[in-house]
mmCIF file of C-alpha atoms in Angstrom:
data_model
loop_
_atom_site.group_PDB
_atom_site.id
_atom_site.type_symbol
_atom_site.label_atom_id
_atom_site.label_comp_id
_atom_site.label_asym_id
_atom_site.label_seq_id
_atom_site.Cartn_x
_atom_site.Cartn_y
_atom_site.Cartn_z
ATOM 1 C CA MET X 1 -38.140 -17.845 -28.987
ATOM 2 C CA LYS X 2 -35.258 -18.316 -31.577
ATOM 3 C CA THR X 3 -35.245 -14.341 -31.838
ATOM 4 C CA CYS X 4 -35.054 -13.884 -28.461
ATOM 5 C CA SER X 5 -32.307 -16.609 -27.816
ATOM 6 C CA LEU X 6 -30.453 -14.965 -30.556
ATOM 7 C CA GLN X 7 -30.815 -11.385 -29.315
ATOM 8 C CA LYS X 8 -29.325 -13.117 -25.681
ATOM 9 C CA ILE X 9 -26.327 -14.499 -27.489
ATOM 10 C CA LYS X 10 -25.611 -11.187 -29.414
ATOM 11 C CA PHE X 11 -25.854 -9.451 -26.199
ATOM 12 C CA VAL X 12 -23.608 -11.717 -24.150
ATOM 13 C CA ILE X 13 -20.901 -11.442 -27.175
ATOM 14 C CA CYS X 14 -21.115 -7.703 -27.009
ATOM 15 C CA VAL X 15 -20.698 -7.845 -23.277
ATOM 16 C CA LEU X 16 -17.620 -10.301 -23.747
ATOM 17 C CA LEU X 17 -16.046 -8.122 -26.348
ATOM 18 C CA LEU X 18 -16.496 -4.829 -24.104
ATOM 19 C CA THR X 19 -15.183 -6.585 -21.470
ATOM 20 C CA SER X 20 -12.347 -7.801 -22.991
ATOM 21 C CA THR X 21 -11.717 -4.110 -24.825
ATOM 22 C CA LEU X 22 -11.745 -2.807 -21.100
ATOM 23 C CA GLN X 23 -9.156 -5.159 -19.880
ATOM 24 C CA ALA X 24 -6.730 -4.608 -22.668
ATOM 25 C CA GLN X 25 -7.064 -1.026 -21.784
ATOM 26 C CA GLN X 26 -6.299 -1.173 -18.158
ATOM 27 C CA LYS X 27 -2.919 -0.064 -17.377
ATOM 28 C CA TRP X 28 -0.690 -0.803 -14.351
ATOM 29 C CA TYR X 29 0.031 2.170 -11.912
ATOM 30 C CA LYS X 30 2.569 2.392 -9.325
ATOM 31 C CA GLY X 31 2.036 3.970 -5.978
ATOM 32 C CA ASN X 32 3.260 4.612 -2.215
ATOM 33 C CA LEU X 33 0.212 4.422 0.202
ATOM 34 C CA HIS X 34 2.069 5.521 3.200
ATOM 35 C CA THR X 35 4.079 8.835 3.267
ATOM 36 C CA HIS X 36 4.899 11.272 5.957
ATOM 37 C CA SER X 37 5.794 14.936 5.729
ATOM 38 C CA TYR X 38 6.344 18.095 8.170
ATOM 39 C CA TRP X 39 2.536 18.031 8.620
ATOM 40 C CA SER X 40 3.362 15.449 11.228
ATOM 41 C CA ASP X 41 6.563 13.459 12.011
ATOM 42 C CA GLY X 42 8.123 13.362 8.734
ATOM 43 C CA ASP X 43 11.346 15.739 7.847
ATOM 44 C CA GLU X 44 10.717 17.655 4.264
ATOM 45 C CA PHE X 45 8.047 19.715 2.873
ATOM 46 C CA PRO X 46 5.240 17.947 0.697
ATOM 47 C CA GLU X 47 6.061 19.520 -2.336
ATOM 48 C CA MET X 48 9.741 17.923 -2.285
ATOM 49 C CA ILE X 49 8.567 14.677 -1.403
ATOM 50 C CA MET X 50 5.904 14.645 -4.094
ATOM 51 C CA ASP X 51 8.672 15.811 -6.714
ATOM 52 C CA TRP X 52 10.909 12.813 -5.730
ATOM 53 C CA TYR X 53 8.064 10.483 -6.084
ATOM 54 C CA LYS X 54 7.056 11.791 -9.561
ATOM 55 C CA ASN X 55 10.821 12.093 -10.601
ATOM 56 C CA ASN X 56 11.053 8.482 -9.628
ATOM 57 C CA GLY X 57 8.469 6.435 -11.892
ATOM 58 C CA TYR X 58 5.533 6.630 -9.528
ATOM 59 C CA ASP X 59 2.130 7.303 -10.742
ATOM 60 C CA PHE X 60 0.383 8.011 -7.277
ATOM 61 C CA VAL X 61 1.179 8.907 -3.808
ATOM 62 C CA ALA X 62 -1.063 8.825 -0.641
ATOM 63 C CA LEU X 63 0.070 11.895 1.741
ATOM 64 C CA SER X 64 -0.833 10.138 5.090
ATOM 65 C CA ASP X 65 0.348 11.916 8.273
ATOM 66 C CA HIS X 66 -0.737 11.324 11.565
ATOM 67 C CA ASN X 67 -3.937 12.103 12.547
ATOM 68 C CA ILE X 68 -4.162 15.240 10.096
ATOM 69 C CA ILE X 69 -4.605 15.971 6.504
ATOM 70 C CA ALA X 70 -2.765 18.827 4.913
ATOM 71 C CA GLU X 71 -5.239 21.444 5.068
ATOM 72 C CA GLY X 72 -5.641 24.590 7.105
ATOM 73 C CA GLU X 73 -2.500 26.896 8.436
ATOM 74 C CA LYS X 74 0.223 25.080 10.034
ATOM 75 C CA TRP X 75 3.681 26.315 10.640
ATOM 76 C CA LYS X 76 6.647 24.329 10.600
ATOM 77 C CA LYS X 77 9.856 25.727 12.970
ATOM 78 C CA ILE X 78 13.215 24.207 10.937
ATOM 79 C CA ARG X 79 15.985 22.432 12.985
ATOM 80 C CA LYS X 80 18.728 24.499 13.374
ATOM 81 C CA ASP X 81 20.885 21.694 12.310
ATOM 82 C CA SER X 82 22.709 22.562 9.191
ATOM 83 C CA LEU X 83 21.066 19.448 7.328
ATOM 84 C CA TYR X 84 17.738 21.003 7.684
ATOM 85 C CA GLN X 85 18.747 24.468 7.220
ATOM 86 C CA ALA X 86 20.260 23.677 4.020
ATOM 87 C CA ALA X 87 17.192 21.485 2.884
ATOM 88 C CA PHE X 88 14.905 24.689 3.603
ATOM 89 C CA GLN X 89 17.568 26.832 1.390
ATOM 90 C CA GLN X 90 16.809 24.115 -1.258
ATOM 91 C CA TYR X 91 13.368 24.366 -0.901
ATOM 92 C CA LEU X 92 13.283 28.019 -1.166
ATOM 93 C CA LYS X 93 15.631 27.725 -4.230
ATOM 94 C CA LYS X 94 13.420 25.481 -6.027
ATOM 95 C CA TYR X 95 9.812 27.274 -5.292
ATOM 96 C CA GLY X 96 10.944 30.635 -5.013
ATOM 97 C CA GLU X 97 10.151 33.697 -2.105
ATOM 98 C CA ASP X 98 6.592 34.268 -3.859
ATOM 99 C CA TRP X 99 5.717 30.676 -3.148
ATOM 100 C CA VAL X 100 7.473 29.957 0.541
ATOM 101 C CA ASN X 101 5.995 32.204 3.272
ATOM 102 C CA TYR X 102 8.539 32.237 6.262
ATOM 103 C CA ARG X 103 9.806 34.277 9.003
ATOM 104 C CA THR X 104 13.031 34.317 11.025
ATOM 105 C CA ASP X 105 13.226 35.228 14.422
ATOM 106 C CA SER X 106 15.372 34.751 17.963
ATOM 107 C CA ALA X 107 13.467 31.093 17.924
ATOM 108 C CA GLY X 108 14.683 30.215 14.314
ATOM 109 C CA THR X 109 13.069 29.895 10.910
ATOM 110 C CA HIS X 110 9.368 29.221 10.754
ATOM 111 C CA VAL X 111 7.611 28.273 7.451
ATOM 112 C CA GLN X 112 4.040 28.009 6.649
ATOM 113 C CA LEU X 113 3.022 24.831 4.834
ATOM 114 C CA LYS X 114 1.016 24.366 1.709
ATOM 115 C CA THR X 115 -1.854 22.908 1.986
ATOM 116 C CA LEU X 116 -2.899 19.743 -0.506
ATOM 117 C CA GLU X 117 -4.954 21.960 -2.612
ATOM 118 C CA GLU X 118 -2.182 24.496 -2.715
ATOM 119 C CA PHE X 119 0.474 22.233 -3.983
ATOM 120 C CA ARG X 120 -1.554 19.328 -5.557
ATOM 121 C CA PRO X 121 -1.796 21.578 -9.242
ATOM 122 C CA LEU X 122 2.084 21.729 -9.174
ATOM 123 C CA PHE X 123 2.311 17.770 -9.825
ATOM 124 C CA GLU X 124 -1.216 16.369 -10.408
ATOM 125 C CA LYS X 125 -1.659 15.888 -14.338
ATOM 126 C CA GLU X 126 -4.242 13.315 -16.076
ATOM 127 C CA GLU X 127 -2.781 9.895 -16.328
ATOM 128 C CA GLU X 128 0.772 11.165 -15.227
ATOM 129 C CA PHE X 129 0.505 11.529 -11.348
ATOM 130 C CA MET X 130 -2.055 11.869 -8.765
ATOM 131 C CA ILE X 131 -1.987 12.436 -5.011
ATOM 132 C CA PHE X 132 -4.282 10.855 -2.684
ATOM 133 C CA ARG X 133 -5.666 12.611 0.425
ATOM 134 C CA ALA X 134 -4.943 10.374 3.212
ATOM 135 C CA GLU X 135 -4.530 10.111 6.826
ATOM 136 C CA GLU X 136 -2.619 7.529 9.360
ATOM 137 C CA VAL X 137 -5.183 7.292 12.349
ATOM 138 C CA THR X 138 -3.092 6.995 15.185
ATOM 139 C CA SER X 139 -3.944 5.015 18.178
ATOM 140 C CA TYR X 140 -2.378 3.902 21.269
ATOM 141 C CA LEU X 141 -3.402 0.837 23.794
ATOM 142 C CA GLU X 142 -0.943 0.857 27.043
ATOM 143 C CA GLY X 143 2.200 1.700 24.734
ATOM 144 C CA LYS X 144 1.157 -0.818 21.768
ATOM 145 C CA ALA X 145 0.345 0.912 18.554
ATOM 146 C CA VAL X 146 -2.531 0.669 16.418
ATOM 147 C CA HIS X 147 -1.908 2.590 13.410
ATOM 148 C CA MET X 148 -4.523 2.584 10.380
ATOM 149 C CA GLY X 149 -3.991 3.994 6.811
ATOM 150 C CA ALA X 150 -7.131 5.671 5.325
ATOM 151 C CA ILE X 151 -6.913 6.516 1.884
ATOM 152 C CA ASN X 152 -9.084 9.077 -0.034
ATOM 153 C CA VAL X 153 -10.304 10.545 3.291
ATOM 154 C CA GLN X 154 -12.780 13.676 2.726
ATOM 155 C CA GLU X 155 -11.954 15.016 6.218
ATOM 156 C CA VAL X 156 -9.781 14.595 9.145
ATOM 157 C CA ILE X 157 -10.821 10.851 11.171
ATOM 158 C CA GLU X 158 -10.381 11.212 14.976
ATOM 159 C CA PRO X 159 -8.411 8.249 16.333
ATOM 160 C CA GLN X 160 -10.993 6.021 18.228
ATOM 161 C CA LYS X 161 -10.358 4.427 21.807
ATOM 162 C CA GLY X 162 -10.707 0.825 22.669
ATOM 163 C CA ASN X 163 -10.035 -1.376 25.864
ATOM 164 C CA THR X 164 -8.413 -4.045 23.782
ATOM 165 C CA ILE X 165 -6.248 -3.940 20.399
ATOM 166 C CA VAL X 166 -9.208 -5.756 18.655
ATOM 167 C CA GLU X 167 -11.451 -3.067 19.990
ATOM 168 C CA LEU X 168 -9.473 -0.237 18.966
ATOM 169 C CA ILE X 169 -8.738 -1.597 15.210
ATOM 170 C CA GLN X 170 -12.613 -2.127 15.077
ATOM 171 C CA ASN X 171 -13.479 1.196 16.351
ATOM 172 C CA ASN X 172 -11.036 2.963 13.873
ATOM 173 C CA LEU X 173 -12.183 1.002 10.984
ATOM 174 C CA ASP X 174 -15.476 1.551 11.464
ATOM 175 C CA ALA X 175 -14.983 4.993 11.866
ATOM 176 C CA ILE X 176 -13.192 5.055 8.344
ATOM 177 C CA MET X 177 -16.097 2.818 6.843
ATOM 178 C CA ALA X 178 -18.628 5.515 8.406
ATOM 179 C CA GLN X 179 -17.142 8.293 6.381
ATOM 180 C CA GLU X 180 -16.911 6.624 3.246
ATOM 181 C CA LYS X 181 -20.789 5.777 3.741
ATOM 182 C CA LYS X 182 -21.504 9.343 4.730
ATOM 183 C CA SER X 183 -19.349 10.704 1.919
ATOM 184 C CA GLY X 184 -20.225 8.305 -1.078
ATOM 185 C CA GLU X 185 -16.371 8.700 -1.539
ATOM 186 C CA PRO X 186 -14.553 5.316 -1.626
ATOM 187 C CA ILE X 187 -12.023 4.829 0.935
ATOM 188 C CA LEU X 188 -9.221 2.382 1.299
ATOM 189 C CA GLN X 189 -8.526 1.268 4.587
ATOM 190 C CA HIS X 190 -5.623 -0.494 5.565
ATOM 191 C CA LEU X 191 -3.884 -1.802 8.978
ATOM 192 C CA ASN X 192 -0.340 -0.636 9.035
ATOM 193 C CA HIS X 193 2.804 -2.550 10.356
ATOM 194 C CA PRO X 194 1.148 -4.766 12.886
ATOM 195 C CA ASN X 195 4.510 -6.216 14.379
ATOM 196 C CA PHE X 196 5.305 -2.363 15.175
ATOM 197 C CA THR X 197 5.888 -2.669 19.038
ATOM 198 C CA TYR X 198 4.564 -6.205 18.523
ATOM 199 C CA ALA X 199 1.219 -4.960 19.287
ATOM 200 C CA ILE X 200 -0.816 -6.677 16.785
ATOM 201 C CA SER X 201 -1.344 -10.423 16.378
ATOM 202 C CA ALA X 202 -2.810 -12.683 13.870
ATOM 203 C CA GLU X 203 -5.643 -13.762 16.419
ATOM 204 C CA ASP X 204 -6.195 -9.904 16.795
ATOM 205 C CA ILE X 205 -6.886 -9.220 13.183
ATOM 206 C CA ILE X 206 -8.997 -12.403 12.600
ATOM 207 C CA GLN X 207 -11.394 -11.072 15.160
ATOM 208 C CA VAL X 208 -11.920 -7.940 13.295
ATOM 209 C CA ASP X 209 -14.957 -7.669 10.726
ATOM 210 C CA GLY X 210 -14.353 -5.719 7.903
ATOM 211 C CA GLU X 211 -10.351 -5.902 7.630
ATOM 212 C CA ARG X 212 -9.490 -5.950 3.817
ATOM 213 C CA PHE X 213 -5.840 -4.884 3.740
ATOM 214 C CA PHE X 214 -2.783 -4.791 5.706
ATOM 215 C CA GLU X 215 1.039 -3.850 5.216
ATOM 216 C CA VAL X 216 2.779 -7.154 4.585
ATOM 217 C CA PHE X 217 5.908 -4.861 3.951
ATOM 218 C CA ASN X 218 6.544 -1.634 5.701
ATOM 219 C CA GLY X 219 10.029 0.162 4.988
ATOM 220 C CA HIS X 220 10.451 1.476 8.482
ATOM 221 C CA PRO X 221 13.401 -0.075 10.430
ATOM 222 C CA TYR X 222 11.364 -0.511 13.620
ATOM 223 C CA VAL X 223 8.410 -2.492 12.274
ATOM 224 C CA ASN X 224 9.759 -5.903 12.558
ATOM 225 C CA ASN X 225 8.478 -7.491 9.366
ATOM 226 C CA TYR X 226 10.490 -10.786 9.899
ATOM 227 C CA GLY X 227 9.348 -11.130 13.526
ATOM 228 C CA ASP X 228 11.587 -12.685 15.713
ATOM 229 C CA SER X 229 11.903 -16.105 17.761
ATOM 230 C CA ILE X 230 8.608 -15.728 19.228
ATOM 231 C CA HIS X 231 6.664 -13.354 16.992
ATOM 232 C CA SER X 232 5.630 -14.386 13.401
ATOM 233 C CA SER X 233 6.572 -12.659 10.595
ATOM 234 C CA THR X 234 4.037 -10.706 8.664
ATOM 235 C CA GLU X 235 3.897 -12.927 6.009
ATOM 236 C CA GLU X 236 2.903 -15.846 8.269
ATOM 237 C CA MET X 237 0.464 -13.495 10.019
ATOM 238 C CA TRP X 238 -1.015 -13.021 6.230
ATOM 239 C CA ASP X 239 -1.373 -16.602 5.577
ATOM 240 C CA ARG X 240 -2.755 -17.383 9.347
ATOM 241 C CA VAL X 241 -5.432 -14.711 8.947
ATOM 242 C CA ASN X 242 -6.364 -15.793 5.528
ATOM 243 C CA ILE X 243 -6.797 -18.970 6.372
ATOM 244 C CA ALA X 244 -9.328 -18.213 9.204
ATOM 245 C CA TYR X 245 -11.092 -15.535 7.263
ATOM 246 C CA LEU X 246 -12.062 -17.972 4.470
ATOM 247 C CA GLN X 247 -13.040 -20.840 6.911
ATOM 248 C CA MET X 248 -15.523 -18.033 8.770
ATOM 249 C CA GLY X 249 -17.024 -17.254 5.204
ATOM 250 C CA LYS X 250 -15.090 -13.805 5.139
ATOM 251 C CA PRO X 251 -13.345 -12.301 1.853
ATOM 252 C CA VAL X 252 -9.397 -12.684 1.982
ATOM 253 C CA MET X 253 -7.122 -9.458 3.250
ATOM 254 C CA TYR X 254 -4.715 -8.505 0.884
ATOM 255 C CA GLY X 255 -1.219 -7.465 1.348
ATOM 256 C CA LEU X 256 0.645 -4.044 0.901
ATOM 257 C CA ALA X 257 4.064 -3.241 0.518
ATOM 258 C CA THR X 258 4.813 0.768 1.685
ATOM 259 C CA ASP X 259 7.429 3.010 2.288
ATOM 260 C CA ASP X 260 6.041 4.609 5.614
ATOM 261 C CA SER X 261 8.821 7.353 4.489
ATOM 262 C CA HIS X 262 9.954 10.014 6.981
ATOM 263 C CA HIS X 263 13.371 10.762 6.608
ATOM 264 C CA TYR X 264 14.339 12.343 3.248
ATOM 265 C CA HIS X 265 17.822 13.390 4.052
ATOM 266 C CA LYS X 266 19.784 10.733 6.076
ATOM 267 C CA PHE X 267 19.798 7.383 4.275
ATOM 268 C CA GLY X 268 20.445 3.864 5.508
ATOM 269 C CA SER X 269 18.648 0.851 7.395
ATOM 270 C CA LYS X 270 18.337 3.293 10.358
ATOM 271 C CA PHE X 271 15.986 5.357 8.520
ATOM 272 C CA SER X 272 12.777 5.321 7.107
ATOM 273 C CA ASN X 273 13.578 6.163 3.382
ATOM 274 C CA ALA X 274 11.581 6.652 0.239
ATOM 275 C CA GLY X 275 11.547 4.140 -2.417
ATOM 276 C CA ARG X 276 11.533 0.490 -0.254
ATOM 277 C CA GLY X 277 8.108 -0.626 -1.009
ATOM 278 C CA TRP X 278 4.681 0.156 -3.443
ATOM 279 C CA VAL X 279 2.039 -1.496 -4.859
ATOM 280 C CA VAL X 280 1.312 -1.640 -8.567
ATOM 281 C CA VAL X 281 -2.572 -1.493 -9.296
ATOM 282 C CA LYS X 282 -4.279 -2.780 -12.880
ATOM 283 C CA ALA X 283 -6.634 -0.115 -13.223
ATOM 284 C CA ASP X 284 -8.926 1.702 -16.055
ATOM 285 C CA ILE X 285 -7.656 5.169 -15.214
ATOM 286 C CA LEU X 286 -5.624 7.095 -12.875
ATOM 287 C CA HIS X 287 -8.528 8.110 -10.469
ATOM 288 C CA PRO X 288 -9.074 7.352 -6.781
ATOM 289 C CA HIS X 289 -12.389 5.572 -7.647
ATOM 290 C CA SER X 290 -10.700 3.607 -10.282
ATOM 291 C CA LEU X 291 -7.793 2.755 -8.294
ATOM 292 C CA ILE X 292 -9.535 1.603 -5.003
ATOM 293 C CA ARG X 293 -12.130 -0.496 -6.572
ATOM 294 C CA SER X 294 -9.276 -2.314 -8.484
ATOM 295 C CA MET X 295 -7.176 -2.799 -5.156
ATOM 296 C CA GLU X 296 -10.683 -4.232 -3.420
ATOM 297 C CA ALA X 297 -10.843 -6.725 -6.273
ATOM 298 C CA GLY X 298 -7.368 -7.538 -5.818
ATOM 299 C CA LYS X 299 -5.835 -6.429 -9.122
ATOM 300 C CA PHE X 300 -2.552 -5.264 -7.708
ATOM 301 C CA TYR X 301 0.362 -6.498 -6.364
ATOM 302 C CA SER X 302 3.254 -5.410 -4.346
ATOM 303 C CA SER X 303 7.028 -5.135 -4.722
ATOM 304 C CA THR X 304 10.277 -4.129 -3.687
ATOM 305 C CA GLY X 305 11.831 -4.200 -6.901
ATOM 306 C CA VAL X 306 10.350 -6.826 -9.228
ATOM 307 C CA GLU X 307 8.130 -5.911 -11.856
ATOM 308 C CA MET X 308 5.461 -8.025 -13.276
ATOM 309 C CA GLU X 309 4.538 -8.019 -17.010
ATOM 310 C CA LYS X 310 1.178 -10.154 -16.404
ATOM 311 C CA VAL X 311 -0.713 -11.578 -13.450
ATOM 312 C CA SER X 312 -3.754 -13.248 -14.509
ATOM 313 C CA PHE X 313 -6.055 -15.769 -12.884
ATOM 314 C CA SER X 314 -8.858 -17.717 -14.644
ATOM 315 C CA ASP X 315 -10.350 -21.108 -14.590
ATOM 316 C CA ASN X 316 -8.833 -21.387 -10.956
ATOM 317 C CA ARG X 317 -5.231 -20.949 -12.632
ATOM 318 C CA LEU X 318 -2.737 -18.144 -11.701
ATOM 319 C CA ASP X 319 -0.490 -17.311 -14.706
ATOM 320 C CA LEU X 320 2.601 -15.146 -13.958
ATOM 321 C CA LYS X 321 4.956 -13.452 -16.049
ATOM 322 C CA ILE X 322 7.939 -11.183 -14.854
ATOM 323 C CA LYS X 323 9.490 -8.168 -16.610
ATOM 324 C CA ALA X 324 12.873 -9.443 -16.449
ATOM 325 C CA GLU X 325 15.992 -7.330 -15.947
ATOM 326 C CA LYS X 326 19.132 -8.680 -17.843
ATOM 327 C CA GLY X 327 21.375 -10.616 -15.541
ATOM 328 C CA ILE X 328 19.019 -11.113 -13.078
ATOM 329 C CA GLU X 329 17.676 -14.539 -11.887
ATOM 330 C CA TYR X 330 14.085 -15.193 -10.438
ATOM 331 C CA THR X 331 12.561 -17.717 -8.365
ATOM 332 C CA ILE X 332 8.756 -18.121 -8.202
ATOM 333 C CA GLN X 333 7.016 -19.682 -5.245
ATOM 334 C CA PHE X 334 3.379 -20.674 -5.115
ATOM 335 C CA ILE X 335 1.791 -20.917 -1.792
ATOM 336 C CA THR X 336 -1.373 -22.458 -0.923
ATOM 337 C CA ALA X 337 -3.455 -23.610 2.001
ATOM 338 C CA LYS X 338 -5.275 -26.842 2.321
ATOM 339 C CA GLU X 339 -9.022 -26.592 3.665
ATOM 340 C CA ASN X 340 -8.174 -28.618 6.874
ATOM 341 C CA GLU X 341 -4.610 -27.644 7.540
ATOM 342 C CA PRO X 342 -3.645 -24.559 9.502
ATOM 343 C CA LYS X 343 -0.773 -23.206 7.915
ATOM 344 C CA THR X 344 0.297 -22.485 4.119
ATOM 345 C CA SER X 345 2.988 -24.337 2.290
ATOM 346 C CA ILE X 346 5.225 -23.711 -0.761
ATOM 347 C CA VAL X 347 3.442 -26.347 -3.333
ATOM 348 C CA LYS X 348 5.321 -25.434 -6.716
ATOM 349 C CA THR X 349 8.725 -23.641 -7.210
ATOM 350 C CA VAL X 350 9.855 -22.615 -10.526
ATOM 351 C CA THR X 351 13.252 -20.941 -11.552
ATOM 352 C CA GLY X 352 12.630 -18.455 -14.354
ATOM 353 C CA THR X 353 10.450 -15.582 -15.464
ATOM 354 C CA GLU X 354 6.965 -17.489 -16.307
ATOM 355 C CA ALA X 355 5.100 -19.942 -14.494
ATOM 356 C CA SER X 356 1.540 -21.161 -13.535
ATOM 357 C CA TYR X 357 -0.286 -23.020 -10.909
ATOM 358 C CA GLN X 358 -3.722 -24.897 -11.067
ATOM 359 C CA LEU X 359 -5.647 -24.254 -7.668
ATOM 360 C CA GLN X 360 -7.046 -27.524 -6.466
ATOM 361 C CA GLU X 361 -10.628 -27.827 -5.128
ATOM 362 C CA ASP X 362 -9.380 -28.657 -1.707
ATOM 363 C CA GLU X 363 -7.094 -25.812 -1.560
ATOM 364 C CA LEU X 364 -8.272 -22.489 -0.001
ATOM 365 C CA PHE X 365 -6.336 -19.998 -2.174
ATOM 366 C CA VAL X 366 -2.901 -19.660 -3.807
ATOM 367 C CA ARG X 367 -0.749 -16.750 -3.919
ATOM 368 C CA ALA X 368 2.983 -16.394 -5.206
ATOM 369 C CA LYS X 369 6.090 -14.709 -3.890
ATOM 370 C CA ILE X 370 8.711 -13.775 -6.536
ATOM 371 C CA LEU X 371 12.433 -13.644 -5.259
ATOM 372 C CA SER X 372 15.172 -12.025 -7.323
ATOM 373 C CA THR X 373 19.041 -12.259 -6.831
ATOM 374 C CA LYS X 374 19.266 -8.389 -7.355
ATOM 375 C CA PRO X 375 20.094 -6.659 -4.267
ATOM 376 C CA LYS X 376 18.082 -4.182 -2.766
ATOM 377 C CA LYS X 377 19.335 -0.599 -2.897
ATOM 378 C CA ASN X 378 18.978 0.914 0.393
ATOM 379 C CA PRO X 379 17.437 -2.068 1.726
ATOM 380 C CA TYR X 380 14.793 -2.264 4.997
ATOM 381 C CA ARG X 381 17.486 -4.781 6.305
ATOM 382 C CA LYS X 382 20.858 -5.448 5.205
ATOM 383 C CA GLY X 383 20.744 -8.719 2.527
ATOM 384 C CA ASP X 384 17.337 -7.866 1.293
ATOM 385 C CA VAL X 385 16.872 -9.123 -2.575
ATOM 386 C CA GLU X 386 13.884 -7.418 -4.497
ATOM 387 C CA VAL X 387 10.908 -9.106 -4.229
ATOM 388 C CA ALA X 388 7.027 -9.091 -5.216
ATOM 389 C CA TRP X 389 3.970 -10.271 -3.721
ATOM 390 C CA ILE X 390 1.034 -11.483 -5.496
ATOM 391 C CA GLN X 391 -2.164 -11.578 -3.847
ATOM 392 C CA PRO X 392 -4.189 -14.242 -2.809
ATOM 393 C CA TYR X 393 -6.744 -15.972 -5.294
ATOM 394 C CA VAL X 394 -9.469 -17.972 -4.100
ATOM 395 C CA TYR X 395 -10.798 -21.361 -5.497
ATOM 396 C CA GLN X 396 -13.561 -20.493 -7.866
ATOM 397 C CA LYS X 397 -16.437 -23.332 -7.609
#
């Protein structure tokens, strides 16, 4: 018995050491999960887009055009506007006549778009940069938009139909999950910009089964992140959904920040530009499986500029440390929900770069928001500062 117990102890120690080693080896990877190109309604070639993200410190990007993935033959007619003609000439100069297949006729200039498999080798490099095959599954019901990100899809998912917004979300979610099951490849599904056309309410999301991710921040100017006098902000929706989910015995829903980038030549708050919002994922390696599994476990934060050095949840305590910039001040807000209360509240505020919060037994979850004094460059809305959202952590009994 003593020998058996000793062996068990040694095994547990080995497991703990291995886990500690793996955690120490994990890295932070920055990425954008919502990107459009000439393959749908974006206004740039995918190679130019990937080049921008790679050169601006991103580790991964999901090319998520509407109801299409970058495969097969597709031609794009370039607008006659001098801005887009000049952009085409830049593309041609950068990649050369041997790469760019185009023709010019009386109707204008037509360019054959490169597929993901064609342009992927130009950018991808182990542990440096990775491109997700993705799709924005796009449906409408009576003028209301239901758009859903499907990250790491293996083939196009046709948009589903439904008689209500809830049905539309559920049917598209089920179609995405069916492909995951069939292919054996993990697919990250997220509900996009719920306040776009004010199509989706918190009550709608609460009725959906299997919704694990949504965009708490989207950089497109028309998505109404902050709500209005009669509509909740996406942050308020996030908390209401998670309170309901936990009361129903469901897992929490995580919040993403994304660009939803469409415009690469005109800049300002009227345009949907790159560089407004992203996620930073703590994972073992830069690989679709590793990134998605980490995100499913909540091992990421969302940001418009604030960078974290440490995010740790252990023994029901959330510990945070900001990678501070010189001359910038930070405010850390801890947000919780009591078991029998319908709303969250800010229970602790710290001015500084480090803080912690001990989650109490009568609190459903804790999340955090970090606000900086640094103005956001090319913001979603004038006056925005750089912020970060820490994912909700549930009380562990």
